[in-house]
Coordinates of C-alpha atoms in Angstrom, one line a residue:
Chain A
M1 CA -3.6 18.7 22.3
I2 CA -3.3 17.2 18.8
G3 CA -6.0 14.8 17.6
I4 CA -4.9 11.7 15.8
A5 CA -7.8 10.1 13.9
G6 CA -7.4 6.9 12.2
T7 CA -6.9 3.3 13.0
K8 CA -4.1 1.7 15.1
A9 CA -3.6 -0.8 12.3
D10 CA -2.1 2.1 10.2
P11 CA 1.6 2.2 10.8
V12 CA 1.6 5.9 9.8
M13 CA -0.6 6.8 12.6
V14 CA 1.4 4.6 15.0
H15 CA 4.6 6.3 13.9
F16 CA 3.1 9.8 14.4
A17 CA 1.9 8.9 17.8
A18 CA 5.3 7.5 18.7
R19 CA 6.9 10.8 17.7
C20 CA 4.4 12.7 19.8
V21 CA 5.4 10.5 22.8
A22 CA 9.1 11.0 22.1
G23 CA 8.7 14.7 22.0
D24 CA 6.4 14.8 25.1
V25 CA 3.7 16.4 22.8
P26 CA 0.1 15.9 24.2
F27 CA -2.2 14.1 21.9
A28 CA -5.5 12.2 21.8
V29 CA -6.4 9.2 19.6
L30 CA -9.7 9.2 17.8
D31 CA -9.8 5.6 16.8
L32 CA -12.3 5.7 13.9
M33 CA -12.5 2.0 13.6
E34 CA -13.3 1.5 17.3
A35 CA -15.7 4.4 17.4
S36 CA -17.6 3.2 14.3
A37 CA -17.6 -0.4 15.5
A38 CA -18.7 0.0 19.1
G39 CA -18.1 3.5 20.2
D40 CA -20.1 6.8 20.1
W41 CA -19.9 10.3 18.8
R42 CA -21.6 13.6 18.8
L43 CA -20.7 16.0 16.1
S44 CA -22.1 19.4 15.1
A45 CA -22.1 21.7 12.2
P46 CA -21.3 24.4 13.2
P47 CA -19.0 22.9 15.8
D48 CA -20.1 22.8 19.4
S49 CA -18.2 22.7 22.6
A50 CA -19.6 19.4 23.6
D51 CA -18.8 17.6 20.4
F52 CA -16.9 14.3 21.1
V53 CA -15.7 11.0 19.5
S54 CA -15.5 8.0 21.8
G55 CA -13.5 5.0 20.6
A56 CA -10.6 3.7 22.7
E57 CA -10.9 7.0 24.6
R58 CA -13.4 9.7 24.7
V59 CA -12.0 12.9 23.0
R60 CA -13.7 16.3 23.3
L61 CA -13.0 18.0 20.0
A62 CA -13.0 21.5 21.5
D63 CA -9.7 20.5 23.3
L64 CA -7.9 19.9 20.0
T65 CA -5.3 22.4 18.6
G66 CA -5.1 20.4 15.3
L67 CA -6.3 17.2 13.7
Y68 CA -4.3 14.7 11.7
I69 CA -6.8 12.3 10.0
R70 CA -6.2 9.3 7.9
P71 CA -9.7 7.8 7.3
I72 CA -8.8 4.2 6.3
Y73 CA -11.8 1.9 6.5
L74 CA -11.1 -1.8 7.3
G75 CA -14.6 -3.0 8.1
R76 CA -16.8 -5.5 6.3
T77 CA -20.3 -5.8 7.7
P78 CA -23.2 -3.7 6.4
R79 CA -23.8 -2.6 10.0
H80 CA -20.3 -1.3 10.3
V81 CA -20.5 0.3 6.9
A82 CA -23.6 2.3 8.0
R83 CA -21.9 3.4 11.2
W84 CA -18.7 4.3 9.4
H85 CA -20.7 6.3 6.9
G86 CA -22.5 8.2 9.7
L87 CA -19.2 8.9 11.5
M88 CA -17.5 10.2 8.4
D89 CA -20.4 12.4 7.4
G90 CA -20.3 14.0 10.8
L91 CA -16.6 14.4 10.9
G92 CA -16.6 15.8 7.4
A93 CA -19.3 18.4 8.2
W94 CA -17.5 19.2 11.4
M95 CA -14.1 19.6 9.8
D96 CA -15.6 21.9 7.1
E97 CA -16.4 24.4 9.7
A98 CA -14.0 23.8 12.5
R99 CA -11.4 26.6 12.9
L100 CA -8.3 24.5 13.5
P101 CA -5.5 23.1 11.2
V102 CA -6.5 19.7 9.7
V103 CA -4.2 17.3 7.9
N104 CA -6.0 17.0 5.4
R105 CA -9.6 18.3 5.1
L106 CA -11.9 16.1 2.9
G107 CA -12.6 18.9 0.5
S108 CA -9.0 19.0 -0.8
H109 CA -8.2 17.9 -4.3
Q110 CA -8.8 14.2 -5.3
H111 CA -7.2 14.0 -8.8
N112 CA -4.4 11.9 -7.6
G113 CA -6.9 9.1 -7.7
Y114 CA -7.4 9.6 -11.6
K115 CA -4.0 10.0 -13.0
P116 CA -4.5 11.5 -16.4
A117 CA -6.4 14.4 -14.8
H118 CA -3.7 14.6 -12.1
Y119 CA -0.9 14.9 -14.7
A120 CA -2.9 17.6 -16.6
W121 CA -3.3 19.6 -13.4
L122 CA 0.4 19.3 -12.5
S123 CA 1.4 20.2 -16.0
A124 CA -0.9 23.2 -16.1
H125 CA 0.5 24.4 -12.8
G126 CA 4.2 24.7 -13.5
L127 CA 5.4 21.1 -12.9
L128 CA 7.3 19.2 -15.6
V129 CA 5.5 15.9 -16.1
P130 CA 6.8 13.0 -18.2
P131 CA 4.7 12.3 -21.3
S132 CA 2.0 9.7 -20.7
L133 CA -0.9 8.0 -22.6
L134 CA -4.1 6.4 -21.4
S135 CA -5.5 4.1 -24.0
A136 CA -7.1 0.8 -24.8
D137 CA -5.8 1.0 -28.4
P138 CA -2.9 -1.5 -28.6
Q139 CA -1.5 0.3 -31.7
R140 CA -1.4 3.6 -29.9
V141 CA 0.3 2.0 -26.8
R142 CA 2.7 0.3 -29.3
D143 CA 3.7 3.6 -30.9
F144 CA 4.1 5.2 -27.5
I145 CA 6.4 2.4 -26.3
G146 CA 8.3 2.6 -29.6
G147 CA 9.2 6.2 -28.8
G148 CA 11.3 5.2 -25.8
R149 CA 11.3 3.1 -22.5
A150 CA 8.0 3.4 -20.6
V151 CA 6.4 2.2 -17.4
V152 CA 2.9 1.1 -16.8
K153 CA 0.9 2.5 -13.8
P154 CA -2.5 2.1 -12.3
V155 CA -5.0 4.7 -13.4
C156 CA -6.8 5.0 -10.2
G157 CA -3.8 5.7 -8.0
T158 CA -3.8 2.3 -6.2
R159 CA -0.3 1.6 -4.9
A160 CA 1.6 -0.8 -7.1
T161 CA 5.2 -1.5 -8.0
T162 CA 6.0 0.5 -11.1
R163 CA 7.4 -1.8 -13.9
E164 CA 8.5 -1.3 -17.4
I165 CA 6.2 -2.2 -20.3
R166 CA 7.7 -3.7 -23.4
P167 CA 6.3 -4.6 -26.8
G168 CA 6.0 -8.2 -25.8
D169 CA 3.4 -7.1 -23.1
L170 CA 1.0 -5.7 -25.7
G171 CA -0.7 -9.1 -26.3
R172 CA -2.1 -9.0 -22.8
L173 CA -3.4 -5.4 -23.4
A174 CA -5.3 -6.7 -26.5
R175 CA -7.0 -9.3 -24.2
S176 CA -7.6 -6.9 -21.3
E177 CA -10.9 -5.3 -20.5
G178 CA -9.7 -1.8 -19.8
P179 CA -7.3 0.9 -20.8
V180 CA -3.7 1.1 -19.6
L181 CA -1.7 4.1 -18.5
V182 CA 1.9 4.3 -19.8
Q183 CA 4.3 7.0 -18.9
R184 CA 7.8 7.8 -20.4
M185 CA 10.4 6.3 -18.1
I186 CA 12.8 8.9 -16.7
E187 CA 16.2 7.5 -15.6
G188 CA 17.8 9.0 -12.6
S189 CA 17.4 9.3 -8.9
D190 CA 14.2 9.6 -7.0
V191 CA 13.4 12.5 -4.8
R192 CA 10.5 12.6 -2.4
V193 CA 9.5 16.0 -1.1
H194 CA 7.1 16.5 1.8
V195 CA 5.4 19.8 2.2
V196 CA 3.9 20.6 5.6
G197 CA 2.4 24.1 5.5
D198 CA 5.4 26.2 4.6
A199 CA 8.0 23.6 5.5
V200 CA 9.7 21.6 2.8
I201 CA 11.6 18.3 3.7
A202 CA 13.2 16.3 1.0
C203 CA 15.2 13.1 0.5
R204 CA 16.8 11.4 -2.4
F205 CA 17.1 7.7 -3.3
S206 CA 19.4 6.2 -5.8
S207 CA 18.7 2.6 -7.0
T208 CA 19.4 0.3 -9.8
T209 CA 15.7 -0.9 -9.9
I210 CA 12.9 1.0 -11.6
D211 CA 10.9 1.4 -8.2
Y212 CA 13.3 2.3 -5.5
R213 CA 10.7 1.3 -2.9
S214 CA 11.3 -2.3 -3.7
D215 CA 15.1 -2.0 -3.3
R216 CA 16.5 -2.5 0.1
E217 CA 20.0 -1.5 -1.1
A218 CA 18.8 1.9 -2.4
T219 CA 21.0 4.7 -1.0
K220 CA 19.2 7.5 0.7
E221 CA 20.0 11.0 1.8
I222 CA 18.5 14.2 3.0
L223 CA 18.4 16.8 0.2
D224 CA 17.9 20.6 -0.3
I225 CA 15.8 21.1 -3.4
P226 CA 16.1 24.2 -5.5
A227 CA 14.5 27.2 -3.8
G228 CA 12.2 28.0 -6.8
L229 CA 10.9 24.5 -6.8
A230 CA 10.3 24.5 -3.0
S231 CA 8.3 27.7 -3.2
L232 CA 6.3 26.3 -6.1
L233 CA 5.4 23.1 -4.2
V234 CA 4.3 25.1 -1.1
A235 CA 2.0 27.2 -3.3
R236 CA 0.7 24.1 -5.3
T237 CA 0.0 22.1 -2.1
A238 CA -2.0 25.0 -0.6
E239 CA -3.9 25.5 -3.9
Q240 CA -5.1 21.9 -3.6
G241 CA -6.5 22.6 -0.1
L242 CA -3.7 20.4 1.5
A243 CA -1.8 21.1 4.5
F244 CA 0.4 18.1 4.0
A245 CA 1.5 16.4 0.7
G246 CA 4.1 14.0 -0.6
W247 CA 5.6 15.0 -3.9
D248 CA 7.5 12.4 -6.1
F249 CA 10.1 13.3 -8.6
K250 CA 12.6 11.8 -10.9
V251 CA 15.8 13.8 -11.4
D252 CA 17.5 13.1 -14.7
Q253 CA 21.1 13.4 -15.5
D254 CA 20.7 17.1 -16.4
G255 CA 19.3 17.7 -13.0
T256 CA 15.8 18.3 -14.3
Y257 CA 13.0 17.6 -11.8
W258 CA 10.2 15.5 -13.4
C259 CA 7.1 15.4 -11.3
L260 CA 5.5 11.9 -10.9
E261 CA 2.7 12.7 -8.6
C262 CA 1.4 14.7 -5.5
N263 CA 0.2 12.4 -2.8
P264 CA -2.5 13.9 -0.7
M265 CA -2.3 11.3 2.0
P266 CA 1.3 10.4 2.2
G267 CA 2.4 7.3 4.1
Y268 CA 5.4 9.2 5.3
S269 CA 6.8 7.1 8.1
F270 CA 9.5 5.5 6.0
Y271 CA 10.6 8.9 4.7
D272 CA 10.5 10.4 8.2
R273 CA 13.1 7.9 9.4
V274 CA 15.3 8.9 6.5
C275 CA 14.8 12.6 7.4
E276 CA 15.5 12.0 11.1
G277 CA 11.9 12.9 12.2
A278 CA 11.8 16.2 10.4
I279 CA 8.4 15.6 8.8
S280 CA 6.8 14.6 12.1
D281 CA 8.3 17.6 13.8
A282 CA 6.8 19.9 11.1
L283 CA 3.4 18.2 11.5
I284 CA 3.6 18.6 15.2
K285 CA 4.4 22.3 14.9
L286 CA 1.5 22.8 12.5
L287 CA -1.0 20.9 14.5
S288 CA 0.0 22.3 18.0
G289 CA -1.7 25.6 17.2
Chain B
M1 CA -24.7 16.7 -37.0
A2 CA -22.9 17.1 -33.8
R3 CA -22.6 13.8 -31.9
V4 CA -23.1 14.0 -28.1
V5 CA -22.2 11.1 -25.8
A6 CA -24.3 10.4 -22.8
V7 CA -22.3 8.5 -20.2
A8 CA -25.2 6.8 -18.4
D9 CA -26.6 3.6 -17.0
H10 CA -28.8 3.6 -20.1
A11 CA -29.9 0.0 -19.8
G12 CA -30.7 0.1 -16.2
R13 CA -31.4 2.8 -13.6
Q14 CA -31.5 5.5 -16.2
A15 CA -33.4 3.7 -18.9
S16 CA -36.4 6.0 -18.7
L17 CA -34.2 9.1 -18.9
A18 CA -32.3 7.6 -21.8
A19 CA -35.5 6.9 -23.7
R20 CA -36.5 10.5 -23.5
L21 CA -33.1 12.0 -24.2
A22 CA -32.9 10.4 -27.6
P23 CA -36.0 12.2 -29.1
A24 CA -35.2 15.4 -27.3
F25 CA -31.7 15.5 -28.8
S26 CA -33.1 14.5 -32.2
A27 CA -35.5 17.4 -32.1
A28 CA -32.6 19.7 -31.2
G29 CA -30.8 18.6 -34.2
L30 CA -28.1 16.8 -32.2
G31 CA -27.0 13.2 -32.5
L32 CA -26.9 11.3 -29.2
E33 CA -25.0 8.1 -28.4
F34 CA -25.0 6.3 -25.1
R35 CA -21.9 4.8 -23.3
T36 CA -21.2 3.1 -20.1
H37 CA -18.1 4.1 -18.3
R38 CA -16.3 1.0 -19.6
E39 CA -17.4 1.7 -23.2
L40 CA -16.2 5.3 -22.9
A41 CA -12.7 4.3 -21.5
A42 CA -12.4 1.6 -24.2
E43 CA -12.7 4.1 -27.1
V44 CA -11.1 7.3 -25.8
S45 CA -7.4 8.0 -25.4
V46 CA -5.7 10.7 -23.4
E47 CA -2.3 11.9 -24.2
Q48 CA -0.2 14.2 -22.0
P49 CA 2.6 15.8 -24.0
P50 CA 5.4 17.5 -21.9
G51 CA 4.6 21.1 -21.1
Q52 CA 1.3 21.1 -23.2
P53 CA -2.4 20.7 -22.5
P54 CA -3.6 17.0 -22.7
V55 CA -5.2 15.7 -25.9
V56 CA -8.4 13.7 -25.6
T57 CA -9.1 11.6 -28.7
P58 CA -12.0 11.6 -29.8
D59 CA -13.0 14.8 -28.0
R60 CA -16.8 14.9 -27.9
P61 CA -19.5 16.7 -26.0
L62 CA -20.5 14.6 -23.0
L63 CA -23.4 14.3 -20.6
W64 CA -21.7 13.1 -17.4
L65 CA -24.9 11.4 -15.9
S66 CA -23.7 8.4 -14.0
P67 CA -21.3 7.8 -11.1
G68 CA -20.3 4.3 -12.2
D69 CA -21.3 1.2 -14.2
A70 CA -24.1 -0.9 -12.6
A71 CA -22.2 -4.2 -12.4
C72 CA -20.7 -4.9 -8.9
A73 CA -17.4 -6.7 -8.9
D74 CA -17.1 -9.4 -6.4
T75 CA -13.4 -10.3 -6.8
P76 CA -10.3 -8.2 -6.0
D77 CA -9.4 -8.2 -9.7
G78 CA -12.9 -7.2 -10.7
R79 CA -12.9 -4.4 -8.1
F80 CA -9.6 -3.2 -9.4
L81 CA -10.8 -3.2 -13.0
A82 CA -13.9 -1.2 -11.9
A83 CA -11.7 1.4 -10.1
E84 CA -9.5 1.7 -13.2
T85 CA -12.5 2.1 -15.5
L86 CA -14.0 4.7 -13.2
A87 CA -10.7 6.7 -13.0
A88 CA -10.3 6.5 -16.8
A89 CA -13.8 7.7 -17.4
R90 CA -13.6 10.4 -14.9
S91 CA -10.3 11.7 -16.4
I92 CA -11.9 11.8 -19.8
A93 CA -14.8 13.8 -18.6
F94 CA -12.5 16.1 -16.6
L95 CA -10.2 16.7 -19.5
T96 CA -12.6 16.8 -22.6
R97 CA -12.5 20.3 -24.1
S98 CA -16.0 20.0 -25.6
P99 CA -18.9 20.9 -23.4
V100 CA -19.5 18.5 -20.5
L101 CA -22.7 18.6 -18.6
N102 CA -21.8 18.3 -14.9
R103 CA -18.2 18.1 -15.6
P104 CA -16.2 16.5 -12.7
S105 CA -13.7 18.7 -10.9
A106 CA -10.6 18.4 -8.8
V107 CA -12.8 17.9 -5.7
S108 CA -15.8 16.0 -6.8
M109 CA -17.1 13.3 -9.2
C110 CA -19.8 15.8 -10.2
G111 CA -19.2 19.5 -10.4
T112 CA -17.9 20.5 -7.0
L113 CA -20.7 18.8 -5.0
P114 CA -19.3 17.3 -1.8
P115 CA -19.9 13.6 -1.5
G116 CA -21.7 13.8 1.8
S117 CA -25.3 15.0 1.9
A118 CA -24.8 17.1 5.1
R119 CA -21.7 18.7 3.7
A120 CA -23.5 19.6 0.6
V121 CA -26.4 21.3 2.5
R122 CA -24.2 23.0 4.9
G123 CA -21.8 24.2 2.1
A124 CA -24.8 26.1 0.6
R125 CA -25.3 28.3 3.8
H126 CA -23.6 31.3 2.2
V127 CA -25.8 31.0 -0.9
D128 CA -29.1 31.0 1.1
P129 CA -28.3 31.5 4.8
G130 CA -31.9 31.4 6.0
A131 CA -32.5 28.1 4.4
V132 CA -29.7 26.1 6.0
R133 CA -30.0 24.9 9.6
A134 CA -27.5 23.5 12.1
E135 CA -26.9 19.8 11.9
R136 CA -25.9 17.2 14.5
F137 CA -24.6 13.7 14.2
A138 CA -24.8 10.9 16.8
G139 CA -23.6 7.3 17.0
A140 CA -26.6 6.4 19.1
W141 CA -29.6 8.3 20.1
P142 CA -28.1 10.9 22.5
P143 CA -29.0 11.1 26.2
D144 CA -29.8 14.8 25.7
A145 CA -32.4 14.0 23.1
R146 CA -35.1 15.8 25.0
A147 CA -33.1 19.0 24.8
G148 CA -31.7 18.1 21.4
A149 CA -34.1 20.2 19.3
A150 CA -33.6 23.3 21.3
A151 CA -29.8 22.9 21.4
V152 CA -29.5 22.4 17.6
A153 CA -31.8 25.4 17.0
A154 CA -29.7 27.4 19.3
G155 CA -26.6 26.3 17.4
A156 CA -28.2 27.4 14.2
A157 CA -28.8 30.9 15.6
A158 CA -25.6 31.3 17.6
G159 CA -23.0 29.4 15.6
A160 CA -20.0 27.7 17.1
G161 CA -20.6 29.0 20.6
A162 CA -23.9 27.4 21.2
A163 CA -24.0 25.3 24.3
A164 CA -25.3 21.8 23.9
G165 CA -27.8 20.2 26.1
A166 CA -29.1 23.5 27.4
G167 CA -32.5 25.0 26.8
A168 CA -36.0 24.1 27.3
A169 CA -37.2 20.5 26.8
A170 CA -38.3 19.6 23.4
G171 CA -39.8 16.3 22.3
A172 CA -37.9 14.0 19.9
G173 CA -40.7 14.5 17.4
E174 CA -39.5 18.1 16.9
L175 CA -36.3 16.8 15.3
E176 CA -35.8 15.7 11.7
V177 CA -33.8 12.6 11.9
Y178 CA -31.9 10.7 9.2
D179 CA -31.2 7.1 10.1
Y180 CA -28.0 5.8 8.4
A181 CA -29.0 2.2 9.3
T182 CA -32.1 2.4 7.3
S183 CA -31.4 5.3 5.0
R184 CA -34.7 6.8 6.0
S185 CA -35.7 10.2 7.4
S186 CA -38.4 10.7 9.9
Y187 CA -39.5 13.0 12.8
G188 CA -37.7 11.6 15.8
P189 CA -35.8 8.3 15.6
A190 CA -37.5 5.0 15.0
S191 CA -37.7 3.4 18.4
S192 CA -36.1 0.2 17.3
S193 CA -33.3 1.7 15.2
A194 CA -29.7 1.5 16.3
G195 CA -28.6 4.4 14.1
P196 CA -26.3 6.2 13.7
F197 CA -28.2 9.4 13.2
R198 CA -28.1 12.8 11.6
Y199 CA -30.6 15.3 13.0
R200 CA -31.6 18.9 13.1
A201 CA -34.4 20.9 14.6
A202 CA -37.6 20.6 12.7
G203 CA -39.5 23.6 11.5
G204 CA -43.3 23.9 11.4
P205 CA -45.4 21.7 9.0
A206 CA -43.7 21.6 5.6
R207 CA -44.0 19.9 2.3
L208 CA -41.1 18.4 0.4
V209 CA -40.5 20.1 -3.0
K210 CA -38.2 19.0 -5.7
I211 CA -36.7 21.5 -8.2
R212 CA -34.6 20.5 -11.2
A213 CA -32.0 23.1 -12.0
I214 CA -30.7 22.7 -15.5
G215 CA -28.5 25.6 -16.6
D216 CA -30.5 28.7 -16.2
R217 CA -33.8 26.7 -16.2
A218 CA -35.7 25.4 -13.1
I219 CA -38.3 22.9 -13.4
A220 CA -40.8 22.3 -10.6
T221 CA -43.7 19.8 -10.5
T222 CA -45.6 21.8 -8.0
D223 CA -46.3 25.4 -7.3
V224 CA -43.3 27.2 -5.8
T225 CA -42.3 30.8 -5.6
S226 CA -39.8 32.4 -8.0
A227 CA -37.5 32.9 -5.0
T228 CA -37.3 29.2 -4.5
L229 CA -36.6 28.6 -8.2
D230 CA -33.9 31.3 -8.0
A231 CA -32.4 29.8 -4.9
S232 CA -32.3 26.3 -6.6
R233 CA -30.3 27.8 -9.5
R234 CA -27.9 29.4 -7.1
V235 CA -27.4 26.3 -5.1
A236 CA -26.6 24.4 -8.4
A237 CA -24.3 27.2 -9.5
R238 CA -22.6 27.0 -6.1
Y239 CA -21.5 23.6 -6.9
Q240 CA -20.9 24.1 -10.6
L241 CA -23.7 21.7 -11.5
D242 CA -25.4 22.1 -14.8
L243 CA -27.9 19.6 -13.8
A244 CA -29.0 19.3 -10.2
T245 CA -32.0 18.2 -8.1
V246 CA -32.5 20.5 -5.2
W247 CA -35.0 19.4 -2.5
W248 CA -36.6 21.9 -0.2
L249 CA -38.9 21.8 2.8
I250 CA -41.4 24.5 2.3
G251 CA -43.4 25.7 5.3
T252 CA -47.1 25.1 4.8
D253 CA -47.9 28.0 7.2
D254 CA -45.3 30.6 6.4
G255 CA -43.7 29.4 3.1
S256 CA -40.4 29.5 4.8
R257 CA -37.7 27.5 2.8
T258 CA -35.2 25.0 4.2
L259 CA -32.7 23.2 2.1
A260 CA -33.1 19.5 2.4
R261 CA -30.8 17.8 -0.1
V262 CA -28.8 18.4 -3.3
D263 CA -28.4 15.6 -5.8
C264 CA -26.3 15.6 -9.0
W265 CA -27.3 12.2 -10.5
E266 CA -30.5 12.0 -12.4
W267 CA -32.3 8.7 -11.9
D268 CA -35.6 7.7 -13.4
A269 CA -37.8 8.6 -10.5
G270 CA -40.4 11.4 -11.0
G271 CA -42.8 12.4 -13.6
D272 CA -40.8 15.2 -15.1
V273 CA -38.2 13.1 -16.9
T274 CA -39.4 14.4 -20.3
D275 CA -39.0 18.0 -19.2
V276 CA -35.6 17.2 -17.8
A277 CA -34.5 15.5 -21.0
E278 CA -35.7 18.5 -23.1
A279 CA -33.8 20.9 -20.9
I280 CA -30.7 18.9 -21.1
A281 CA -30.9 18.9 -24.9
A282 CA -31.5 22.7 -24.9
W283 CA -28.4 23.2 -22.6
M284 CA -26.2 21.3 -25.0
A285 CA -27.7 22.9 -28.1
E286 CA -26.9 26.3 -26.6
R287 CA -23.3 25.3 -26.0
L288 CA -22.9 23.8 -29.4
G289 CA -24.3 26.9 -31.2
G290 CA -27.7 25.6 -31.8
P291 CA -31.1 27.0 -31.0
A292 CA -31.9 27.8 -27.4
E293 CA -35.5 26.7 -27.5
V294 CA -35.6 23.5 -29.3
C295 CA -38.4 21.3 -28.1
R296 CA -41.6 23.3 -27.6

C-alpha cells in the first residue's frame, strides 16, 4: 500500500490519488494538515511497527510499501504551527531511518531554493547552464543585459512567470532593496524531463511566449531525449538524494539542451496529462515495493 | 591585512559575540567587518559563466554566523524580499572560494546539519552509538505512556523490530519529554500541556553539559572527560560544522554520555563568548596562513 502524505488542497496529491484509483492501486492518505490540526500520530526513530499517523484516516506506517510526501503547510495559528512542527520533526526522523522508498526524503538537496548555488551545482555536474548574474549593482546588470536578451527570475525559487528584463527596467533596480538574478535568454522550445528512479519521461512545449506555462496555445508532445542526457539526469537526480525530480530545459536551434533547473518537488500533474499518465505510473511502480 | 566578513545579527542577538570577535581578530592580525544578510547581498555579485565555475565578487573570507536578519516582514512583499535576501546570502556563502566558517551546503543552511533537532541527534548515532537513544513523537500524550519508557528503551536496544507498548510499567517521570507547545523539556509531560511531544527514555541522574567545538578545539565550561571533548569534535565534523555547540547529558553516577542537542548558530548566551571568539579568530587565522595560537 502506497502512502500519500500531504494535503487534499494540493492538486498534485489529488491527481496522484486519482491515478491510483484508476489503476486499482491500494493507497492510504496521510492528511498532514488534518493530522496536525486535530489528529494524532505516534512516530519512532528507529521506526516501530506500531507507528501511525491519524488524520482523515488512521494509517499504520508499517503497512506502507512506499511514501509520496509533499509537505505543504497551509495553517496560520501558533498552535497549529507547533503541531505541524512536531509532526514534521517526527516524520522527518522516521523517514531518515525507514527502509522504504520515499519521494522525496527531507535530507535531499535544497539548492533549488537558492538559484546561484543551484546553477553552480548543475554546471559542475555536467549540465550546460545559461550564463547568469546575481547583483544589486545596476551597472553590472546593465552590462549583462547589454550582452544579449535576458530574463529575470526569483533568487529563492518561488514560482513566478519568467519575463524579459530590458534596460528600461533598471531604474526600478536602482530603487529596489535587494539584488536581482538575471539569466541569458535561450530561444527555442521547452523540454520538461521527469526522472523517477531509473525512469525518464519527457515532453516538449513550443510557444511564442517566453514562459510556455502561461500560453494555452503552446503545442505539446512526448519526447525521447538523447540517451546520454537521460543517463546523466538519472545519475544527477540520485546524487541529490532524490527519487523524483523535474528537470527544465531550453533546446536551442542547434539542438543544444540548456538546463534551467532541477525541481526537487515537481508539481507534475499537468505534465502527467501530456505524458498520458506515464509519470504517475512510474511513481506507482517505484512506491509499490 | 586580510579582511574577514562576519555575517551576523551584530546589533541584536549576537551583539555580545560581535563585541568580542572584533578584538580577537585584531589580536590575530586580521581585519573584521560585520554585515547583515541584506548588506552582504547588496555588495556581492555572483556570475555564472557557461561551463565554468561561478565568480563571486568580492570574494572574501566569511564567518557564516546567522540564519537570517532580525527584522520580521509582515507583508507578502516584505516576506518575498526577505526570502530573496536569504537565498542570495546563502548562495554567496555557498560559492565563496575563500574560507567560510560553517559554510552552508547542498542540504543545510549550516554545514550539513539537519534542520530538525531530533534528526540531528539521531543522525549522529554512527559517530557515537552509545550516546544516541531511540526517540518517539506523539501528537498527544499517548495512552501507552505508562509503558512508554520501557518501549522506547527497548527500541533503542532492538532497533526497528521493537514492539511498542510492551514491557513493564514505567512512570512518565522516567521519560525525557520535549513539548513543542512550550518549547520546554522536562521529565514527563506537564499535566496541562496539549503537546505535541518528543520523548525518549530517561537515563539516571544527569547534568547538562555544553561543549563548543571550533575546528579542532573543544571548549567546556565545566569538567568533562577527554572522551566527551573528542566526541563533540566528531559530532561537529559529522555535520561539517567548523563551529558547533554540542549538548550532552552526563550521568552523575556513571559518567555515561547521551547526546542531547547540536546547535550551529552561536548566540550570546553563556559565559564563554570570549573563548569562542578567540577560537573563531584562530580558526580563520590558520586558514589564511596566520599564526595558529593568536590570543593567549
